[in-house]
Short mmCIF file of C-alpha atoms and ligand atoms in Angstrom, two decimals:
data_model
loop_
_atom_site.label_atom_id
_atom_site.label_comp_id
_atom_site.label_asym_id
_atom_site.label_seq_id
_atom_site.Cartn_x
_atom_site.Cartn_y
_atom_site.Cartn_z
CA UNK M 30 27.36 -3.38 -8.31
CA UNK M 31 28.57 -0.93 -5.68
CA UNK M 32 26.30 0.71 -3.12
CA UNK M 33 23.32 -0.54 -1.22
CA UNK M 34 21.03 -2.52 -3.50
CA UNK M 35 18.06 -1.94 -1.19
CA UNK M 36 18.14 1.78 -2.02
CA UNK M 37 17.40 1.23 -5.70
CA UNK M 38 13.99 1.77 -7.23
CA UNK M 39 12.50 -1.22 -9.06
CA UNK M 40 13.09 0.49 -12.41
CA UNK M 41 16.77 0.97 -11.56
CA UNK M 42 16.91 -2.70 -10.53
CA UNK M 43 15.44 -3.65 -13.92
CA UNK M 44 18.24 -1.82 -15.72
CA UNK M 45 20.94 -3.33 -13.50
CA UNK M 46 19.50 -6.84 -13.95
CA UNK M 47 19.49 -6.53 -17.74
CA UNK M 48 23.02 -5.17 -17.93
CA UNK M 49 24.20 -7.96 -15.66
CA UNK M 50 25.44 -5.43 -13.09
CA UNK M 51 23.46 -7.24 -10.43
CA UNK M 52 21.48 -10.44 -10.11
CA UNK M 53 18.07 -11.24 -8.69
CA UNK M 54 19.83 -13.43 -6.11
CA UNK M 55 21.92 -10.43 -4.98
CA UNK M 56 18.81 -8.27 -4.74
CA UNK M 57 16.99 -10.94 -2.75
CA UNK M 58 19.96 -11.45 -0.43
CA UNK M 59 20.32 -7.70 0.19
CA UNK M 60 16.66 -7.32 1.14
CA UNK M 61 16.61 -10.48 3.24
CA UNK M 62 19.69 -9.17 5.04
CA UNK M 63 18.02 -5.87 5.84
CA UNK M 64 14.86 -7.59 7.07
CA UNK M 65 16.94 -9.89 9.27
CA UNK M 66 18.96 -7.01 10.69
CA UNK M 67 16.26 -4.40 11.18
CA UNK M 68 12.73 -5.74 11.14
CA UNK M 69 12.84 -6.61 14.81
CA UNK M 70 12.24 -2.93 15.57
CA UNK M 71 9.64 -2.47 12.84
CA UNK M 72 7.66 -5.73 12.66
CA UNK M 73 6.53 -5.18 9.09
CA UNK M 74 6.65 -8.89 8.20
CA UNK M 75 4.63 -11.89 9.33
CA UNK M 76 6.40 -14.48 7.16
CA UNK M 77 9.66 -14.61 5.23
CA UNK M 78 11.12 -17.87 3.93
CA UNK M 79 14.71 -17.07 2.83
CA UNK M 80 15.52 -20.40 1.10
CA UNK M 81 12.33 -20.17 -1.00
CA UNK M 82 13.06 -16.51 -1.82
CA UNK M 83 16.61 -17.29 -2.93
CA UNK M 84 15.42 -20.25 -5.02
CA UNK M 85 12.88 -18.03 -6.81
CA UNK M 86 15.55 -15.39 -7.37
CA UNK M 87 17.93 -17.95 -8.88
CA UNK M 88 15.15 -19.05 -11.22
CA UNK M 89 14.65 -15.43 -12.29
CA UNK M 90 18.41 -15.20 -12.89
CA UNK M 91 18.34 -18.34 -15.04
CA UNK M 92 15.52 -16.86 -17.16
CA UNK M 93 17.53 -13.64 -17.47
CA UNK M 94 20.59 -15.57 -18.63
CA UNK M 95 18.52 -17.40 -21.25
CA UNK M 96 17.05 -14.13 -22.50
CA UNK M 97 20.48 -12.53 -22.63
CA UNK M 98 21.76 -15.45 -24.72
CA UNK M 99 18.79 -15.11 -27.08
CA UNK M 100 19.41 -11.43 -27.68
CA UNK M 101 18.10 -7.93 -27.02
CA UNK M 102 14.51 -8.70 -28.12
CA UNK M 103 14.17 -11.51 -25.59
CA UNK M 104 15.64 -9.32 -22.86
CA UNK M 105 13.26 -6.47 -23.75
CA UNK M 106 10.30 -8.87 -23.63
CA UNK M 107 10.85 -9.55 -19.93
CA UNK M 108 8.50 -7.64 -17.62
CA UNK M 109 10.19 -4.74 -15.78
CA UNK M 110 9.46 -6.56 -12.52
CA UNK M 111 11.42 -9.62 -13.62
CA UNK M 112 13.79 -10.57 -10.79
CA UNK M 113 12.55 -7.76 -8.54
CA UNK M 114 11.42 -8.49 -4.94
CA UNK M 115 7.77 -7.85 -4.01
CA UNK M 116 6.05 -8.12 -0.61
CA UNK M 117 2.45 -9.25 -0.21
CA UNK M 118 0.01 -8.23 2.50
CA UNK M 119 -0.79 -11.37 4.45
CA UNK M 120 -4.25 -11.72 2.92
CA UNK M 121 -2.98 -12.57 -0.55
CA UNK M 122 -2.95 -16.33 -1.19
CA UNK M 123 0.40 -17.86 -2.09
CA UNK M 124 0.18 -21.61 -2.56
CA UNK M 125 1.60 -23.44 0.48
CA UNK M 126 2.23 -20.26 2.46
CA UNK M 127 0.50 -18.94 5.55
CA UNK M 128 -2.32 -16.46 4.99
CA UNK M 129 -3.41 -15.14 8.37
CA UNK M 130 -5.11 -11.87 7.37
CA UNK M 131 -3.65 -10.64 10.67
CA UNK M 132 -6.05 -12.91 12.59
CA UNK M 133 -5.62 -15.72 15.10
CA UNK M 134 -8.53 -17.49 13.47
CA UNK M 135 -6.39 -18.16 10.39
CA UNK M 136 -3.33 -19.22 12.36
CA UNK M 137 -1.91 -22.40 10.85
CA UNK M 138 -3.93 -22.06 7.65
CA UNK M 139 -1.92 -22.45 4.44
CA UNK M 140 -3.35 -21.27 1.14
CA UNK M 141 -4.01 -24.22 -1.19
CA UNK M 142 -3.70 -22.07 -4.33
CA UNK M 143 -2.26 -18.83 -5.69
CA UNK M 144 -4.32 -15.63 -5.85
CA UNK M 145 -4.72 -14.13 -9.32
CA UNK M 146 -2.26 -11.35 -8.40
CA UNK M 147 0.24 -13.98 -7.20
CA UNK M 148 -0.03 -15.82 -10.52
CA UNK M 149 0.46 -12.55 -12.37
CA UNK M 150 3.52 -11.64 -10.32
CA UNK M 151 5.04 -15.06 -10.93
CA UNK M 152 4.30 -14.70 -14.66
CA UNK M 153 6.10 -11.33 -14.62
CA UNK M 154 9.10 -13.03 -12.98
CA UNK M 155 8.84 -11.04 -9.74
CA UNK M 156 10.29 -12.62 -6.59
CA UNK M 157 7.85 -12.92 -3.69
CA UNK M 158 9.78 -11.84 -0.63
CA UNK M 159 7.21 -12.61 2.08
CA UNK M 160 3.95 -11.65 3.78
CA UNK M 161 3.41 -8.39 5.63
CA UNK M 162 1.58 -7.40 8.79
CA UNK M 163 -1.91 -5.91 8.72
CA UNK M 164 -4.94 -5.08 10.80
CA UNK M 165 -7.06 -8.17 11.36
CA UNK M 166 -9.10 -8.80 8.19
CA UNK M 167 -8.00 -5.32 7.00
CA UNK M 168 -10.19 -3.64 9.61
CA UNK M 169 -8.34 -0.64 10.92
CA UNK M 170 -6.21 2.36 10.11
CA UNK M 171 -3.09 1.74 12.19
CA UNK M 172 -2.04 -1.96 11.96
CA UNK M 173 -2.53 -2.14 15.74
CA UNK M 174 -5.45 -4.52 15.26
CA UNK M 175 -3.10 -7.25 14.05
CA UNK M 176 -3.33 -10.33 16.27
CA UNK M 177 0.45 -10.61 15.86
CA UNK M 178 1.34 -7.22 17.34
CA UNK M 179 1.68 -3.76 15.83
CA UNK M 180 4.06 -2.42 13.17
CA UNK M 181 6.03 0.80 13.74
CA UNK M 182 6.39 3.73 11.37
CA UNK M 183 9.95 4.01 9.96
CA UNK M 184 9.76 7.79 10.39
CA UNK M 185 9.18 7.54 14.15
CA UNK M 186 9.16 4.11 15.74
CA UNK M 187 6.76 5.31 18.48
CA UNK M 188 4.13 5.98 15.83
CA UNK M 189 1.75 3.87 13.74
CA UNK M 190 2.43 3.26 10.04
CA UNK M 191 -1.26 3.66 9.22
CA UNK M 192 -3.35 0.76 8.11
CA UNK M 193 -4.66 -1.64 7.40
CA UNK M 194 -1.77 -2.38 5.00
CA UNK M 195 0.76 -0.91 7.43
CA UNK M 196 3.27 -3.76 7.14
CA UNK M 197 3.53 -3.34 3.38
CA UNK M 198 3.87 0.46 3.64
CA UNK M 199 6.47 0.33 6.43
CA UNK M 200 8.52 -2.33 4.63
CA UNK M 201 8.72 -0.21 1.45
CA UNK M 202 9.52 2.99 3.37
CA UNK M 203 12.26 1.19 5.36
CA UNK M 204 13.91 -0.20 2.19
CA UNK M 205 13.06 -3.79 3.16
CA UNK M 206 11.40 -4.23 -0.24
CA UNK M 207 11.11 -1.93 -3.25
CA UNK M 208 7.49 -2.96 -3.91
CA UNK M 209 4.53 -4.32 -2.00
CA UNK M 210 0.85 -5.09 -2.49
CA UNK M 211 -1.86 -3.94 -0.15
CA UNK M 212 -5.64 -3.85 -0.25
CA UNK M 213 -7.80 -0.76 0.05
CA UNK M 214 -11.42 -1.02 1.22
CA UNK M 215 -11.74 2.48 2.66
CA UNK M 216 -8.20 3.84 2.44
CA UNK M 217 -5.89 1.01 3.50
CA UNK M 218 -3.36 1.58 0.72
CA UNK M 219 -3.49 5.36 0.37
CA UNK M 220 -3.55 6.20 4.09
CA UNK M 221 -0.52 4.08 5.15
CA UNK M 222 1.21 5.25 1.95
CA UNK M 223 0.66 8.81 3.14
CA UNK M 224 1.74 8.15 6.73
CA UNK M 225 4.92 6.35 5.61
CA UNK M 226 5.88 8.83 2.88
CA UNK M 227 5.54 6.54 -0.15
CA UNK M 228 3.29 6.07 -3.19
CA UNK M 229 0.15 3.94 -2.77
CA UNK M 230 -2.61 3.41 -5.28
CA UNK M 231 -6.15 2.08 -5.02
CA UNK M 232 -7.23 1.09 -8.54
CA UNK M 233 -10.74 1.37 -10.00
CA UNK M 234 -13.05 -1.29 -8.56
CA UNK M 235 -12.77 -4.23 -10.97
CA UNK M 236 -9.30 -3.33 -12.28
CA UNK M 237 -7.58 -6.08 -10.26
CA UNK M 238 -9.04 -9.51 -9.58
CA UNK M 239 -9.92 -10.30 -5.96
CA UNK M 240 -9.57 -14.05 -6.58
CA UNK M 241 -7.50 -15.50 -3.75
CA UNK M 242 -7.68 -12.38 -1.57
CA UNK M 243 -9.20 -12.80 1.90
CA UNK M 244 -12.43 -10.80 1.64
CA UNK M 245 -13.31 -7.93 3.96
CA UNK M 246 -16.08 -5.94 2.19
CA UNK M 247 -16.42 -7.37 -1.28
CA UNK M 248 -18.05 -4.38 -3.00
CA UNK M 249 -15.23 -2.09 -1.82
CA UNK M 250 -12.01 -4.19 -1.69
CA UNK M 251 -9.29 -3.60 -4.28
CA UNK M 252 -5.67 -4.77 -4.43
CA UNK M 253 -3.10 -2.14 -5.32
CA UNK M 254 0.60 -1.21 -5.33
CA UNK M 255 3.00 0.47 -2.91
CA UNK M 256 6.33 1.82 -4.13
CA UNK M 257 8.84 4.57 -3.42
CA UNK M 258 8.16 6.32 -6.70
CA UNK M 259 5.34 6.67 -9.21
CA UNK M 260 6.98 4.74 -12.04
CA UNK M 261 7.47 1.73 -9.78
CA UNK M 262 3.85 1.84 -8.58
CA UNK M 263 2.69 1.98 -12.21
CA UNK M 264 4.81 -1.03 -13.19
CA UNK M 265 3.44 -3.08 -10.28
CA UNK M 266 -0.13 -2.12 -11.19
CA UNK M 267 0.58 -3.15 -14.78
CA UNK M 268 1.73 -6.58 -13.59
CA UNK M 269 -1.37 -7.35 -11.50
CA UNK M 270 -4.23 -5.67 -13.40
CA UNK M 271 -6.62 -7.19 -15.90
CA UNK M 272 -9.64 -9.41 -16.36
CA UNK M 273 -9.83 -12.72 -14.53
CA UNK M 274 -12.83 -14.96 -15.18
CA UNK M 275 -12.69 -16.23 -11.56
CA UNK M 276 -13.75 -12.82 -10.19
CA UNK M 277 -16.99 -11.79 -11.88
CA UNK M 278 -16.42 -8.16 -10.82
CA UNK M 279 -13.06 -7.96 -12.58
CA UNK M 280 -13.61 -5.92 -15.71
CA UNK M 281 -12.61 -6.70 -19.29
CA UNK M 282 -10.94 -3.29 -19.59
CA UNK M 283 -7.55 -3.28 -21.35
CA UNK M 284 -4.53 -2.54 -19.16
CA UNK M 285 -2.64 0.38 -20.73
CA UNK M 286 0.98 -0.33 -21.64
CA UNK M 287 1.58 3.35 -20.95
CA UNK M 288 1.88 2.28 -17.30
CA UNK M 289 5.34 1.00 -18.24
CA UNK M 290 6.32 4.17 -20.06
CA UNK M 291 5.82 7.06 -17.67
CA UNK M 292 8.38 9.75 -18.41
CA UNK M 293 11.81 9.11 -16.93
CA UNK M 294 12.70 12.77 -17.26
CA UNK M 295 11.41 15.09 -14.53
CA UNK M 296 11.03 17.97 -16.96
CA UNK M 297 9.06 15.92 -19.44
CA UNK M 298 6.84 14.64 -16.63
CA UNK M 299 6.25 18.18 -15.33
CA UNK M 300 5.43 19.46 -18.82
CA UNK M 301 2.46 17.08 -18.88
CA UNK M 302 0.72 19.16 -16.18
CA UNK M 303 0.18 22.16 -18.46
CA UNK M 304 -3.48 22.85 -19.14
CA UNK M 305 -4.84 20.20 -16.76
CA UNK M 306 -8.02 21.01 -14.90
CA UNK M 307 -7.88 19.91 -11.27
CA UNK M 308 -10.61 20.18 -8.65
CA UNK M 309 -10.02 20.84 -4.95
CA UNK M 310 -13.05 19.64 -2.95
CA UNK M 311 -13.90 22.10 -0.21
CA UNK M 312 -15.49 19.36 1.93
CA UNK M 313 -12.20 17.43 2.21
CA UNK M 314 -10.72 19.75 4.80
CA UNK M 315 -12.62 17.78 7.40
CA UNK M 316 -12.80 18.60 11.07
CA UNK M 317 -9.57 17.57 12.72
CA UNK M 318 -7.40 18.33 9.68
CA UNK M 319 -4.01 19.37 11.02
CA UNK M 320 -2.61 22.76 10.08
CA UNK M 321 0.58 21.16 8.73
CA UNK M 322 -1.37 18.78 6.51
CA UNK M 323 -3.48 21.58 5.10
CA UNK M 324 -0.39 23.77 4.56
CA UNK M 325 1.41 21.03 2.58
CA UNK M 326 -1.69 20.48 0.46
CA UNK M 327 -2.07 24.19 -0.32
CA UNK M 328 1.63 24.35 -1.24
CA UNK M 329 1.20 21.35 -3.54
CA UNK M 330 -1.72 23.09 -5.22
CA UNK M 331 0.40 26.24 -5.69
CA UNK M 332 3.21 24.19 -7.23
CA UNK M 333 0.78 22.46 -9.60
CA UNK M 334 -0.66 25.84 -10.61
CA UNK M 335 2.82 27.24 -11.21
CA UNK M 336 3.37 24.35 -13.62
CA UNK M 337 0.38 25.32 -15.70
CA UNK M 338 -2.44 23.28 -14.15
CA UNK M 339 -5.70 25.06 -13.33
CA UNK M 340 -6.96 24.25 -9.86
CA UNK M 341 -10.52 25.23 -8.99
CA UNK M 342 -12.53 24.59 -5.89
CA UNK M 343 -15.23 21.95 -6.42
CA UNK M 344 -17.94 20.58 -4.17
CA UNK M 345 -18.70 16.97 -3.22
CA UNK M 346 -21.71 17.80 -1.05
CA UNK M 347 -22.42 14.32 0.35
CA UNK M 348 -18.90 13.83 1.71
CA UNK M 349 -20.17 14.29 5.24
CA UNK M 350 -22.36 11.20 5.02
CA UNK M 351 -19.62 8.99 3.61
CA UNK M 352 -18.21 7.82 6.90
CA UNK M 353 -21.58 6.82 8.38
CA UNK M 354 -22.64 5.02 5.20
CA UNK M 355 -19.27 3.26 4.88
CA UNK M 356 -19.50 1.99 8.45
CA UNK M 357 -22.82 0.34 7.59
CA UNK M 358 -21.82 -1.12 4.22
CA UNK M 359 -18.35 -2.37 5.17
CA UNK M 360 -19.32 -4.14 8.45
CA UNK M 361 -22.46 -5.58 6.80
CA UNK M 362 -20.41 -7.21 4.06
CA UNK M 363 -17.72 -8.17 6.57
CA UNK M 364 -20.22 -9.95 8.80
CA UNK M 365 -21.28 -12.06 5.82
CA UNK M 366 -17.69 -12.73 4.68
CA UNK M 367 -16.50 -13.67 8.16
CA UNK M 368 -19.29 -16.21 8.66
CA UNK M 369 -17.11 -18.77 6.87
CA UNK M 370 -14.63 -18.98 9.76
CA UNK M 371 -16.39 -21.79 11.54
CA UNK M 372 -13.54 -23.72 13.12
CA UNK M 373 -13.91 -26.49 10.58
CA UNK M 374 -12.81 -25.19 7.21
CA UNK M 375 -9.86 -22.94 8.02
CA UNK M 376 -7.13 -22.41 10.59
CA UNK M 377 -7.97 -22.31 14.27
CA UNK M 378 -10.30 -25.00 15.57
CA UNK M 379 -11.30 -25.04 19.23
CA UNK M 380 -13.07 -28.28 20.11
CA UNK M 381 -15.39 -28.31 23.10
CA UNK M 382 -17.60 -31.28 22.20
CA UNK M 383 -20.57 -30.13 20.15
CA UNK M 384 -20.76 -28.36 16.81
CA UNK M 385 -22.31 -25.11 18.04
CA UNK M 386 -19.94 -25.05 21.01
CA UNK M 387 -16.94 -25.53 18.70
CA UNK M 388 -18.18 -22.71 16.48
CA UNK M 389 -18.70 -20.28 19.33
CA UNK M 390 -15.44 -21.15 21.06
CA UNK M 391 -13.40 -20.90 17.85
CA UNK M 392 -14.88 -17.54 16.90
CA UNK M 393 -14.74 -16.27 20.46
CA UNK M 394 -11.06 -17.03 20.73
CA UNK M 395 -10.09 -16.51 17.09
CA UNK M 396 -11.44 -13.04 16.36
CA UNK M 397 -10.00 -9.93 17.96
CA UNK M 398 -12.05 -7.04 19.38
CA UNK M 399 -12.28 -4.99 16.17
CA UNK M 400 -13.44 -7.95 14.06
CA UNK M 401 -16.07 -8.75 16.70
CA UNK M 402 -17.22 -5.13 16.75
CA UNK M 403 -17.64 -5.18 12.96
CA UNK M 404 -19.48 -8.54 12.99
CA UNK M 405 -21.92 -7.20 15.57
CA UNK M 406 -22.47 -3.90 13.72
CA UNK M 407 -22.88 -5.66 10.40
CA UNK M 408 -25.16 -8.41 11.63
CA UNK M 409 -27.38 -5.82 13.25
CA UNK M 410 -27.49 -3.64 10.13
CA UNK M 411 -28.53 -6.63 8.02
CA UNK M 412 -31.06 -8.10 10.43
CA UNK M 413 -34.69 -8.50 9.36
CA UNK M 414 -36.61 -5.32 9.95
CA UNK M 415 -33.47 -3.15 9.92
CA UNK M 416 -32.10 -4.03 6.50
CA UNK M 417 -33.87 -1.18 4.67
CA UNK M 418 -33.33 1.31 7.47
CA UNK M 419 -29.56 0.75 7.50
CA UNK M 420 -28.04 -1.21 4.61
CA UNK M 421 -30.66 -0.05 2.09
CA UNK M 422 -30.28 3.59 3.18
CA UNK M 423 -26.47 3.38 3.14
CA UNK M 424 -26.53 2.05 -0.42
CA UNK M 425 -28.67 5.04 -1.43
CA UNK M 426 -26.16 7.41 0.15
CA UNK M 427 -23.48 5.57 -1.78
CA UNK M 428 -25.30 6.41 -5.02
CA UNK M 429 -25.40 10.07 -3.99
CA UNK M 430 -21.66 10.06 -3.28
CA UNK M 431 -20.99 8.58 -6.70
CA UNK M 432 -23.29 11.23 -8.18
CA UNK M 433 -21.17 13.99 -6.56
CA UNK M 434 -18.09 12.70 -8.37
CA UNK M 435 -19.98 12.26 -11.66
CA UNK M 436 -21.02 15.92 -11.51
CA UNK M 437 -17.40 17.00 -11.03
CA UNK M 438 -16.24 14.94 -14.01
CA UNK M 439 -19.13 16.30 -16.09
CA UNK M 440 -17.90 19.84 -15.37
CA UNK M 441 -14.67 19.04 -17.18
CA UNK M 442 -12.37 18.42 -14.22
CA UNK M 443 -9.58 15.94 -15.10
CA UNK M 444 -8.75 14.87 -11.55
CA UNK M 445 -9.39 15.82 -7.94
CA UNK M 446 -6.59 16.86 -5.58
CA UNK M 447 -7.22 16.34 -1.87
CA UNK M 448 -5.56 15.41 1.38
CA UNK M 449 -5.08 11.66 1.86
CA UNK M 450 -5.23 11.70 5.65
CA UNK M 451 -6.34 14.61 7.86
CA UNK M 452 -3.32 13.99 10.11
CA UNK M 453 0.23 12.70 10.07
CA UNK M 454 1.08 9.40 11.80
CA UNK M 455 -0.06 9.30 15.42
CA UNK M 456 1.47 7.66 18.48
CA UNK M 457 0.97 3.93 19.00
CA UNK M 458 -2.09 3.46 21.18
CA UNK M 459 -3.40 7.02 20.82
CA UNK M 460 -6.65 6.02 19.07
CA UNK M 461 -7.07 2.43 20.23
CA UNK M 462 -9.64 3.30 22.88
CA UNK M 463 -11.68 5.46 20.54
CA UNK M 464 -12.84 3.52 17.45
CA UNK M 465 -14.64 6.56 16.02
CA UNK M 466 -11.45 8.67 16.11
CA UNK M 467 -9.72 5.83 14.25
CA UNK M 468 -12.56 5.65 11.71
CA UNK M 469 -12.30 9.41 11.08
CA UNK M 470 -8.80 9.04 9.67
CA UNK M 471 -10.37 7.60 6.50
CA UNK M 472 -12.81 10.46 5.89
CA UNK M 473 -10.93 11.60 2.75
CA UNK M 474 -10.26 8.16 1.31
CA UNK M 475 -13.41 6.09 1.78
CA UNK M 476 -15.69 8.09 -0.57
CA UNK M 477 -13.40 6.91 -3.39
CA UNK M 478 -14.14 3.27 -2.52
CA UNK M 479 -17.85 4.00 -2.16
CA UNK M 480 -17.80 5.36 -5.73
CA UNK M 481 -15.48 2.64 -7.10
CA UNK M 482 -12.94 5.20 -8.35
CA UNK M 483 -9.14 5.07 -8.60
CA UNK M 484 -7.07 7.12 -6.14
CA UNK M 485 -3.39 7.50 -5.45
CA UNK M 486 -1.47 9.03 -2.56
CA UNK M 487 1.95 10.52 -3.22
CA UNK M 488 4.46 12.13 -0.86
CA UNK M 489 4.02 15.91 -0.65
CA UNK M 490 6.44 16.99 2.06
CA UNK M 491 6.72 16.81 5.83
CA UNK M 492 4.89 18.29 8.78
CA UNK M 493 6.83 18.22 12.06
CA UNK M 494 9.23 15.82 10.39
CA UNK M 495 6.47 13.36 9.42
CA UNK M 496 5.24 12.59 5.90
CA UNK M 497 2.13 14.18 4.39
CA UNK M 498 0.40 12.62 1.39
CA UNK M 499 -1.36 14.27 -1.53
CA UNK M 500 -4.32 12.34 -2.91
CA UNK M 501 -5.31 12.36 -6.58
CA UNK M 502 -8.71 10.93 -7.50
CA UNK M 503 -9.85 10.19 -11.05
CA UNK M 504 -12.65 8.86 -13.22
CA UNK M 505 -13.11 5.09 -13.52
CA UNK M 506 -10.21 3.46 -15.42
CA UNK M 507 -8.10 6.64 -15.40
CA UNK M 508 -5.17 5.10 -13.49
CA UNK M 509 -2.72 6.00 -16.24
CA UNK M 510 -3.85 9.65 -16.28
CA UNK M 511 -3.65 9.84 -12.49
CA UNK M 512 -0.18 8.33 -12.42
CA UNK M 513 0.95 10.77 -15.13
CA UNK M 514 -0.21 13.66 -12.96
CA UNK M 515 1.46 12.04 -9.95
CA UNK M 516 4.65 11.64 -11.96
CA UNK M 517 4.35 15.29 -13.03
CA UNK M 518 4.14 16.40 -9.40
CA UNK M 519 7.10 14.17 -8.60
CA UNK M 520 8.95 15.85 -11.46
CA UNK M 521 8.34 19.42 -10.30
CA UNK M 522 9.28 18.58 -6.71
CA UNK M 523 12.23 16.35 -7.61
CA UNK M 524 14.75 18.77 -6.14
CA UNK M 525 12.71 19.79 -3.09
CA UNK M 526 14.73 19.62 0.14
CA UNK M 527 12.16 17.36 1.86
CA UNK M 528 12.81 14.63 -0.72
CA UNK M 529 16.32 14.18 0.67
CA UNK M 530 15.13 13.52 4.25
CA UNK M 531 15.49 9.88 5.34
CA UNK M 532 12.89 8.24 7.57
CA UNK M 533 14.17 9.24 11.01
CA UNK M 534 13.62 5.82 12.55
CA UNK M 535 16.03 3.99 10.25
CA UNK M 536 19.13 4.69 12.33
CA UNK M 537 17.37 3.51 15.47
CA UNK M 538 16.34 0.26 13.76
CA UNK M 539 19.99 -0.66 13.46
CA UNK M 540 20.70 0.02 17.12
CA UNK M 541 21.34 -2.91 19.42
CA UNK M 542 18.46 -3.40 21.85
CA UNK M 543 15.96 -1.47 19.72
CA UNK M 544 12.58 -2.30 21.32
CA UNK M 545 9.88 -4.05 19.32
CA UNK M 546 6.69 -2.13 18.42
CA UNK M 547 4.84 -4.16 21.07
CA UNK M 548 7.36 -3.08 23.72
CA UNK M 549 7.05 0.52 22.52
CA UNK M 550 3.26 0.36 22.68
CA UNK M 551 3.46 -1.02 26.22
CA UNK M 552 5.86 1.76 27.23
CA UNK M 553 3.43 4.31 25.78
CA UNK M 554 0.65 2.79 27.89
CA UNK M 555 -1.13 1.05 25.04
CA UNK M 556 -0.05 -2.48 25.68
CA UNK M 557 -2.69 -4.26 27.71
CA UNK M 558 -5.56 -4.64 25.34
N1 LIG R 21 -9.95 1.90 8.12
C1 LIG R 21 -11.01 1.44 7.28
C2 LIG R 21 -11.72 0.28 7.96
O1 LIG R 21 -11.31 -0.08 9.00
C3 LIG R 21 -10.50 1.02 5.94
C4 LIG R 21 -9.76 -0.25 5.97
C5 LIG R 21 -9.37 -0.73 4.61
O2 LIG R 21 -9.31 0.02 3.65
N2 LIG R 21 -9.14 -2.03 4.53
O3 LIG R 21 -12.64 -0.26 7.47
#
């Protein structure tokens, strides 16, 4: 096959694999080559094992050859992800592979089993390309809280890719993988998707099993897909979703096959927008929303209206309390989840002589500053005498936030349109000294987690040359409807000039002597933390 294989979407790869125009081994080699040549300046990956990747790709090719010999029905029965490379955030367990969750405390730990999503990807025939960088234990919005150094944004290497799944988002945007998984507890798929100019979806709580995923805040965490277009994101969600008895919160809700049949035609996709009722929440233009972000969102709304959708302002009155309540609930659950890192069971083990000393020394050295901050906040919020005042109160606010969304759905609104992030990607280091400023970047995403709803961020143009995301939020289990709307928007903007703009950092990544993100951060004055 001529041309650069790394530029293909996963659905184009699926066609080329079936026709025999390319092989899974060729796809794997092309992506490994790009990672080898360019990731130095991006640092999206924490682990890549080329021989294992190529072996898995050859196995996928053998299965393809068998199916081809059997006939068209066997070929059609293969999952669209068969033979396609996929990256995993480094908190997804892959048997025998490292799983650091971006933390020193898990350095040297190897997962003894596959996560449910890993099993599902293997069953689909996908090729696991490697593990991507992330904020420690998924706590953060910039990937700068990784113990292994920051990741850069492919659009501007001096800027953050967002977080906490920044490695996955940057790798997809930089054509190092067509697909990646992230996790989203308060925005960690949608926000980096927005900042890197790609599609990122947080499914309904319970849609995807959390078995084998390093836990951050268990009542909020969901695994979800990153891709460069909506059809690819839908196919990846299809592969990983569904009930798993090992996660009691995973729901026995059927996974719609429609996820594999979103319209290929832009016109057909756009036609699906006619008559839709969309709500624009007035509270989502939070303080600090950049003019360029708001302008792109208003333009997106105008384009949706021109295609026959009705967009009305709606109100989600408790939005303002979301951030405060989230930063009680998430650290509280995190403090409980992180108690298991005791220096005995996993990874790092600092021995000083006695059991308590070992525990304190391991945790003191193993956790970074943000994880420690969350453990302290969470432990305090859960302590006797304060439990009701903080955790109990925050859970009540959570119910109110969910009630806001329920009222919008009851009024007949099909989906909510909103900004994903109030700002475009910021400079490395710019918010590291101000945790609250960092927390504010999730103001528009975290209510969705608090209410357990699905949300997707899709590219909606550029502001000052940097990507802006449009967020669509839906009722529980409405992923297919949301992705149809997303595909419709993609259809009507298919010929927009901004869609032809390449991430500006790509050329620089190829340059000899391109500094690493850590060197960039140091040069920007953000290095010595
Ligand atoms: N930035 C938010 C936090 O730090 C959300 C992170 C996430 O979704 N994992 O908690």
